[in-house]
Coordinates of C-alpha atoms in Angstrom, one line a residue:
M601 CA -0.2 0.0 0.1
K602 CA 1.5 3.5 -1.0
R603 CA 1.4 6.0 2.4
L604 CA 0.2 9.7 1.7
Y605 CA 2.9 11.8 2.2
V606 CA 1.5 15.7 2.9
V607 CA 3.7 17.7 2.7
S608 CA 5.3 19.5 6.5
V609 CA 3.9 22.4 6.4
L610 CA 3.7 25.3 8.9
L611 CA 5.7 24.0 11.5
V612 CA 4.2 23.7 15.0
V613 CA 3.4 21.6 18.3
I614 CA 1.9 18.8 19.0
G615 CA -1.5 18.8 20.4
V616 CA -1.8 23.0 19.4
S617 CA -5.0 22.9 17.8
L618 CA -6.3 25.1 15.0
S619 CA -6.1 29.0 14.9
F620 CA -9.0 29.5 13.3
T621 CA -11.3 26.8 16.0
T622 CA -10.2 28.8 19.0
Y623 CA -10.9 31.8 16.7
N624 CA -14.2 30.3 15.9
E625 CA -15.2 29.3 19.7
L626 CA -14.6 33.3 21.3
P627 CA -18.7 35.1 21.8
N628 CA -19.8 36.6 19.2
D629 CA -18.7 40.5 20.3
K630 CA -15.2 38.9 21.1
K631 CA -14.6 38.0 17.5
K632 CA -11.3 39.2 16.2
F633 CA -9.5 36.7 13.5
V634 CA -5.8 38.5 14.6
V635 CA -3.5 38.5 11.0
V636 CA -0.1 38.8 12.1
L637 CA 1.3 40.7 9.3
D638 CA 5.4 41.1 8.5
A639 CA 7.5 43.6 6.2
G640 CA 10.7 40.8 5.1
H641 CA 14.4 42.4 6.7
G642 CA 14.5 46.0 7.9
G643 CA 17.5 48.1 9.5
H644 CA 20.6 47.2 8.4
D645 CA 19.6 44.6 6.2
S646 CA 18.1 45.7 3.5
G647 CA 17.2 43.0 1.9
N648 CA 17.6 42.3 -1.7
R649 CA 18.8 45.3 -3.8
G650 CA 18.4 44.7 -7.5
N651 CA 18.3 47.4 -9.7
G652 CA 19.0 50.1 -6.3
Y653 CA 16.0 49.1 -5.2
S654 CA 15.3 47.9 -1.2
E655 CA 13.3 45.2 -0.4
K656 CA 12.6 46.4 3.3
D657 CA 11.1 49.2 2.7
I658 CA 8.8 47.9 -0.2
A659 CA 7.7 45.0 1.5
L660 CA 6.8 48.1 4.6
N661 CA 4.6 49.6 2.8
V662 CA 3.3 47.3 1.5
V663 CA 1.9 45.6 4.6
L664 CA 1.4 49.0 6.3
R665 CA -1.0 49.6 3.0
I666 CA -3.1 45.5 4.0
G667 CA -2.1 47.0 7.9
E668 CA -3.8 50.4 7.4
A669 CA -7.1 48.7 5.1
L670 CA -7.8 45.9 7.7
E671 CA -8.4 48.0 10.5
K672 CA -10.9 49.5 9.2
D673 CA -12.5 46.2 9.4
D674 CA -13.8 45.4 12.3
R675 CA -13.8 42.0 12.0
F676 CA -9.9 41.3 12.4
K677 CA -6.9 42.1 14.6
V678 CA -4.2 44.0 12.8
V679 CA -0.4 42.9 15.0
Y680 CA 2.9 43.9 12.7
T681 CA 6.1 42.9 13.4
R682 CA 7.7 45.7 12.5
K683 CA 5.5 49.0 11.9
T684 CA 8.8 50.9 11.2
D685 CA 12.8 49.8 9.5
K686 CA 13.6 48.2 12.2
F687 CA 15.7 44.4 12.3
I688 CA 13.6 42.3 13.5
E689 CA 15.5 38.8 14.6
L690 CA 13.4 35.6 12.8
H691 CA 12.8 34.2 15.7
E692 CA 11.4 36.9 17.5
R693 CA 9.0 37.5 14.0
G694 CA 7.1 33.7 14.8
K695 CA 7.1 34.9 18.8
I696 CA 5.6 37.8 17.7
A697 CA 2.8 35.1 15.9
N698 CA 2.5 33.2 18.6
D699 CA 2.5 35.5 21.8
A700 CA -1.3 37.1 19.6
K701 CA -2.3 34.2 19.1
A702 CA -2.9 35.2 15.6
D703 CA -5.3 33.4 13.7
L704 CA -3.3 34.0 10.3
F705 CA 1.0 34.9 9.7
V706 CA 1.3 36.9 6.4
S707 CA 5.0 37.9 5.4
V708 CA 6.0 40.3 2.7
H709 CA 9.2 40.4 0.4
C710 CA 10.4 40.9 -3.1
N711 CA 12.9 38.7 -4.4
S712 CA 15.8 38.5 -6.9
H713 CA 17.6 36.9 -9.6
R714 CA 20.9 37.4 -11.9
S715 CA 18.2 36.7 -15.4
Q716 CA 15.4 39.3 -15.1
A717 CA 13.8 36.0 -14.4
L718 CA 9.6 37.5 -13.2
G719 CA 6.5 37.2 -11.3
T720 CA 5.1 37.0 -8.2
E721 CA 5.2 33.2 -6.1
T722 CA 3.2 32.6 -2.4
F723 CA 5.2 29.8 0.0
V724 CA 4.1 27.7 2.3
L725 CA 6.5 25.2 5.0
G726 CA 7.4 21.7 3.1
L727 CA 10.4 20.0 1.8
H728 CA 12.2 21.8 -1.4
A729 CA 10.6 19.9 -4.7
N730 CA 14.1 21.6 -6.8
D731 CA 16.7 23.7 -6.8
E732 CA 15.1 27.0 -7.0
N733 CA 13.6 27.3 -4.5
F734 CA 15.9 25.9 -2.1
N735 CA 17.7 29.4 -3.6
V736 CA 14.7 30.8 -2.1
A737 CA 14.1 29.9 2.1
K738 CA 18.4 30.1 1.2
N739 CA 18.4 33.7 0.4
E740 CA 15.6 34.7 2.5
N741 CA 17.1 32.1 5.1
S742 CA 20.8 34.3 5.7
V743 CA 19.0 37.2 7.7
I744 CA 20.3 34.7 10.7
L745 CA 24.1 35.0 9.7
L746 CA 23.2 38.6 10.6
E747 CA 21.7 38.2 14.6
D748 CA 24.0 37.7 17.8
N749 CA 24.0 34.4 18.9
Y750 CA 21.9 32.6 15.7
Q751 CA 23.2 29.8 16.2
A752 CA 22.2 29.1 19.8
N753 CA 18.6 31.0 18.5
Y754 CA 17.6 28.1 14.8
D755 CA 19.8 25.4 17.5
G756 CA 22.6 25.4 14.3
F757 CA 20.5 25.4 11.8
D758 CA 22.4 26.4 8.6
P759 CA 20.9 28.4 5.6
N760 CA 23.2 26.9 3.4
S761 CA 22.5 23.3 3.8
P762 CA 19.1 21.5 2.5
E763 CA 19.5 19.1 5.1
S764 CA 19.3 21.6 8.2
I765 CA 16.6 22.5 5.9
I766 CA 14.3 18.9 5.8
G767 CA 14.4 19.4 10.1
L768 CA 12.8 23.0 9.6
T769 CA 10.6 20.0 9.5
L770 CA 7.7 18.8 10.3
M771 CA 4.2 17.3 9.9
Q772 CA 0.9 18.9 10.3
E773 CA -1.7 18.1 7.4
E774 CA -4.2 20.8 8.8
Y775 CA -1.6 23.9 8.8
L776 CA -0.8 23.0 5.4
E777 CA -4.2 22.8 3.4
Q778 CA -5.5 26.1 4.9
S779 CA -1.7 27.5 3.6
L780 CA -2.0 26.9 0.5
T781 CA -6.0 28.0 0.4
L782 CA -5.1 31.4 1.2
A783 CA -1.4 31.3 -1.0
S784 CA -4.2 30.2 -4.5
F785 CA -6.0 33.2 -3.1
V786 CA -3.1 35.1 -2.8
Q787 CA -1.9 33.6 -6.4
N788 CA -5.5 33.4 -8.2
R789 CA -6.2 37.5 -7.7
F790 CA -2.3 38.7 -8.5
K791 CA -2.7 37.0 -12.2
K792 CA -6.1 37.9 -13.0
R793 CA -6.8 41.1 -11.9
L794 CA -3.7 42.5 -11.4
A795 CA -2.0 40.3 -14.7
R796 CA 1.1 39.8 -12.8
K797 CA 3.2 36.4 -14.0
S798 CA 1.8 33.5 -11.5
R799 CA 5.2 31.3 -10.5
G800 CA 2.9 29.2 -8.6
V801 CA 2.6 28.8 -4.7
K802 CA 5.1 26.4 -4.2
Q803 CA 7.1 25.2 -0.4
A804 CA 9.9 25.8 1.2
G805 CA 12.0 25.8 4.0
F806 CA 11.4 29.6 5.0
V807 CA 12.8 30.0 8.9
V808 CA 9.7 32.9 9.6
L809 CA 7.3 30.4 8.7
H810 CA 8.4 27.7 10.5
Q811 CA 8.0 30.0 14.0
T812 CA 4.8 30.1 13.2
Y813 CA 1.9 27.1 15.5
M814 CA -0.7 29.5 12.9
P815 CA -1.3 28.9 8.4
S816 CA 1.6 31.2 7.0
V817 CA 2.3 32.4 4.1
L818 CA 5.3 34.1 2.6
I819 CA 4.5 36.2 -0.5
E820 CA 7.3 37.3 -3.0
L821 CA 5.7 40.8 -5.1
G822 CA 8.5 40.0 -7.6
F823 CA 11.4 40.0 -8.4
L824 CA 13.5 43.4 -8.2
T825 CA 16.6 42.9 -10.7
N826 CA 13.3 43.0 -13.1
D827 CA 14.1 46.0 -15.5
Q828 CA 10.1 46.2 -15.5
E829 CA 9.3 44.0 -12.5
G830 CA 11.2 46.2 -10.0
R831 CA 10.3 49.4 -11.5
Y832 CA 6.5 48.7 -10.5
L833 CA 6.9 47.5 -7.3
N834 CA 8.6 50.6 -6.3
S835 CA 6.2 53.2 -7.5
E836 CA 2.5 53.8 -5.6
K837 CA 1.0 52.3 -7.6
G838 CA 2.1 49.1 -8.0
Q839 CA 2.5 48.9 -4.5
Q840 CA -1.2 49.8 -3.5
E841 CA -2.4 46.9 -6.0
M842 CA -0.2 44.9 -4.7
A843 CA -1.3 45.3 -1.4
A844 CA -5.0 46.3 -2.2
S845 CA -5.0 41.9 -4.2
I846 CA -3.4 40.2 -0.9
I847 CA -6.7 42.0 1.9
T848 CA -9.0 40.8 -0.8
S849 CA -7.3 37.3 -0.7
V850 CA -7.5 37.8 2.9
V851 CA -10.7 38.1 3.2
D852 CA -11.9 35.5 0.8
Y853 CA -9.8 33.2 3.2
K854 CA -11.4 35.2 5.9
E855 CA -14.7 34.5 4.7
S856 CA -14.2 31.2 3.3
L857 CA -13.6 31.0 7.3
D858 CA -16.6 31.4 8.1
A859 CA -18.7 30.2 6.6
I860 CA -18.1 26.5 7.3
Y861 CA -19.0 26.9 10.9
N862 CA -21.1 29.7 10.8
F863 CA -23.3 29.5 7.9
P864 CA -27.3 29.2 8.8
D865 CA -28.8 25.7 9.4
T866 CA -26.1 23.9 9.2
K867 CA -23.7 24.6 12.0
D868 CA -25.3 21.9 14.5
F869 CA -26.5 20.1 11.5
L870 CA -25.1 16.4 11.7
S871 CA -26.3 16.8 15.1
S872 CA -29.5 17.0 14.9
D873 CA -31.4 13.7 14.4
A874 CA -35.0 15.7 12.8
A875 CA -32.7 17.3 10.2
Q876 CA -30.9 14.4 9.6
D877 CA -34.4 12.5 9.1
S878 CA -35.9 15.3 7.8
G879 CA -34.7 14.4 3.7
E880 CA -34.2 18.4 2.8
K881 CA -32.2 19.1 0.6
E882 CA -30.2 22.6 0.5
L883 CA -29.2 22.3 -3.3
Y884 CA -26.8 25.0 -4.9
E885 CA -27.2 25.8 -8.2
G886 CA -24.2 25.7 -11.1
V887 CA -21.7 25.0 -7.4
T888 CA -20.2 21.8 -7.1
F889 CA -19.5 20.9 -3.0
K890 CA -16.0 18.8 -2.2
V891 CA -14.4 17.7 0.5
Q892 CA -10.3 17.9 1.1
I893 CA -9.1 15.1 3.1
A894 CA -5.3 15.3 1.9
A895 CA -2.8 17.6 0.1
G896 CA 0.9 16.6 -1.1
S897 CA 4.1 16.5 -3.5
S898 CA 3.0 12.7 -3.8
D899 CA 0.7 11.7 -6.9
I900 CA -0.8 8.4 -4.5
E901 CA -3.5 6.4 -6.8
L902 CA -7.3 7.4 -6.2
K903 CA -8.4 3.5 -4.4
P904 CA -9.5 3.1 -1.0
Y905 CA -6.9 1.3 0.6
N906 CA -4.9 4.3 0.4
F907 CA -7.5 6.6 1.5
K908 CA -8.9 4.7 4.9
G909 CA -11.7 3.0 2.9
L910 CA -12.9 6.0 1.8
D911 CA -14.4 6.0 -2.4
E912 CA -16.2 9.0 -3.9
L913 CA -12.4 10.6 -4.8
S914 CA -10.6 12.8 -6.3
K915 CA -7.6 14.3 -7.7
E916 CA -6.5 18.7 -8.1
H917 CA -2.7 19.0 -9.5
S918 CA -1.3 22.3 -9.7
D919 CA 1.8 24.2 -9.0
A920 CA 3.5 21.3 -7.8
I921 CA 0.7 20.5 -5.2
Y922 CA -1.8 17.2 -5.3
K923 CA -4.6 18.1 -3.8
Y924 CA -7.0 14.8 -3.1
Y925 CA -11.2 15.2 -2.8
F926 CA -14.0 13.1 -0.9
G927 CA -17.2 13.8 -2.4
Q928 CA -19.6 15.7 -4.9
T929 CA -22.0 16.8 -5.0
S930 CA -24.5 20.8 -4.5
D931 CA -25.9 20.2 -1.5
Y932 CA -24.0 21.7 0.8
K933 CA -26.6 19.8 3.3
E934 CA -24.8 16.5 2.1
I935 CA -21.7 17.6 1.8
Q936 CA -21.3 18.5 5.4
E937 CA -22.6 14.9 6.2
L938 CA -19.5 13.9 4.0
K939 CA -17.1 15.6 6.4
N940 CA -18.4 14.0 9.5
I941 CA -17.6 10.3 7.8
A942 CA -13.8 12.0 6.2
V943 CA -12.9 13.0 10.4
G944 CA -14.6 9.9 11.7
K945 CA -11.8 8.3 8.6
G946 CA -9.4 10.3 10.8
Y947 CA -8.3 13.5 8.1
T948 CA -9.5 15.3 11.2
S949 CA -8.1 18.4 9.2
S950 CA -10.8 18.3 6.7
F951 CA -13.1 21.2 5.1
V952 CA -15.3 21.5 2.1
V953 CA -14.8 23.3 -1.0
A954 CA -16.4 25.0 -3.5
F955 CA -16.4 24.5 -7.2
K956 CA -18.1 26.7 -10.5
N957 CA -17.7 25.5 -14.2
E958 CA -14.5 23.7 -12.4
K959 CA -13.4 26.1 -11.2
M960 CA -12.1 26.4 -6.9
I961 CA -13.4 29.5 -5.5
P962 CA -14.3 31.0 -1.6
L963 CA -16.9 29.0 0.2
A964 CA -18.5 32.0 1.3
E965 CA -18.7 33.0 -2.4
A966 CA -19.8 30.1 -3.2
L967 CA -22.9 30.4 -0.5
K968 CA -24.2 33.4 -1.4
V969 CA -26.0 31.4 -4.9
N970 CA -29.5 30.9 -3.9
T971 CA -30.5 27.7 -2.9
S972 CA -33.3 25.4 -3.6
S973 CA -35.2 22.4 -1.2
N974 CA -37.3 20.0 -2.1

């Protein structure tokens, strides 16, 4: 039997519960979705200086724009790792997020390359799929060499060693799946709304992501070393557009979680015998719901014995990631029941996703479609 190797992701300590679960258990009047915004580099760490631009300044400008918008929305609480040109050690950035009990960690950077490479990419923590991903992580991780006593802070971690990167990762599929969801939202917005070249959602061993205990992504806005893209990212227009796209992605992500847990008449559906026996359906025209049960870099044959006996399986391959689904239906009540079955089989981090015209859409958007019952 083949094993399902779930890609290593955003390092967490065993026993730490999902951040969005904690958030949804709060009383309604106390709920705040905590987003930690991390502007890469700062102070004596300028980041890359492609074409003479300053990564640390561009990242900070974009982060401050994101934070300013989210702070105007009462649903969010924003925490910054830095709001000024200040050097913050990588392990401190993770500590800030953990102390804030954040629901989401978003780190913003700019890329560089010896060629005229261009395009956006969003990373989640994982094993490198190729040397290129390793080099991106190595460049961002090398900042620890500027820190005092870095060997003690990172337990001998060597940013130049692939073996050290592998040592960072811890299998924790709950955070991988949620992080991939946000990363997909971010990349789709960049590509579809801003017409930026998308280099996709990727996995690599970033120390700053390793330090966090919640869904986390690292966004590379583009290449400062590319003449055209560098000018765009250094401009007020470019920074505003990139920030606006990330803002929308964060809101979509939060609303998708809200829809999973708080959509009327579904939260307690499976615990209600009357609801299960009523025979009523909750149909959404043109929408197909599926239960995402796993994600990873391995291509696994869709056989029940590979998925703890589950059938009605499907998968999607995008950006070197395979996503595995159980069931498909336009009936939201039915998909909730299927999700419960998946959880009972051991897929405790499974969640509902929605498709329209064969493309994934935010669950909150899908649930706005008029329903029909019979």
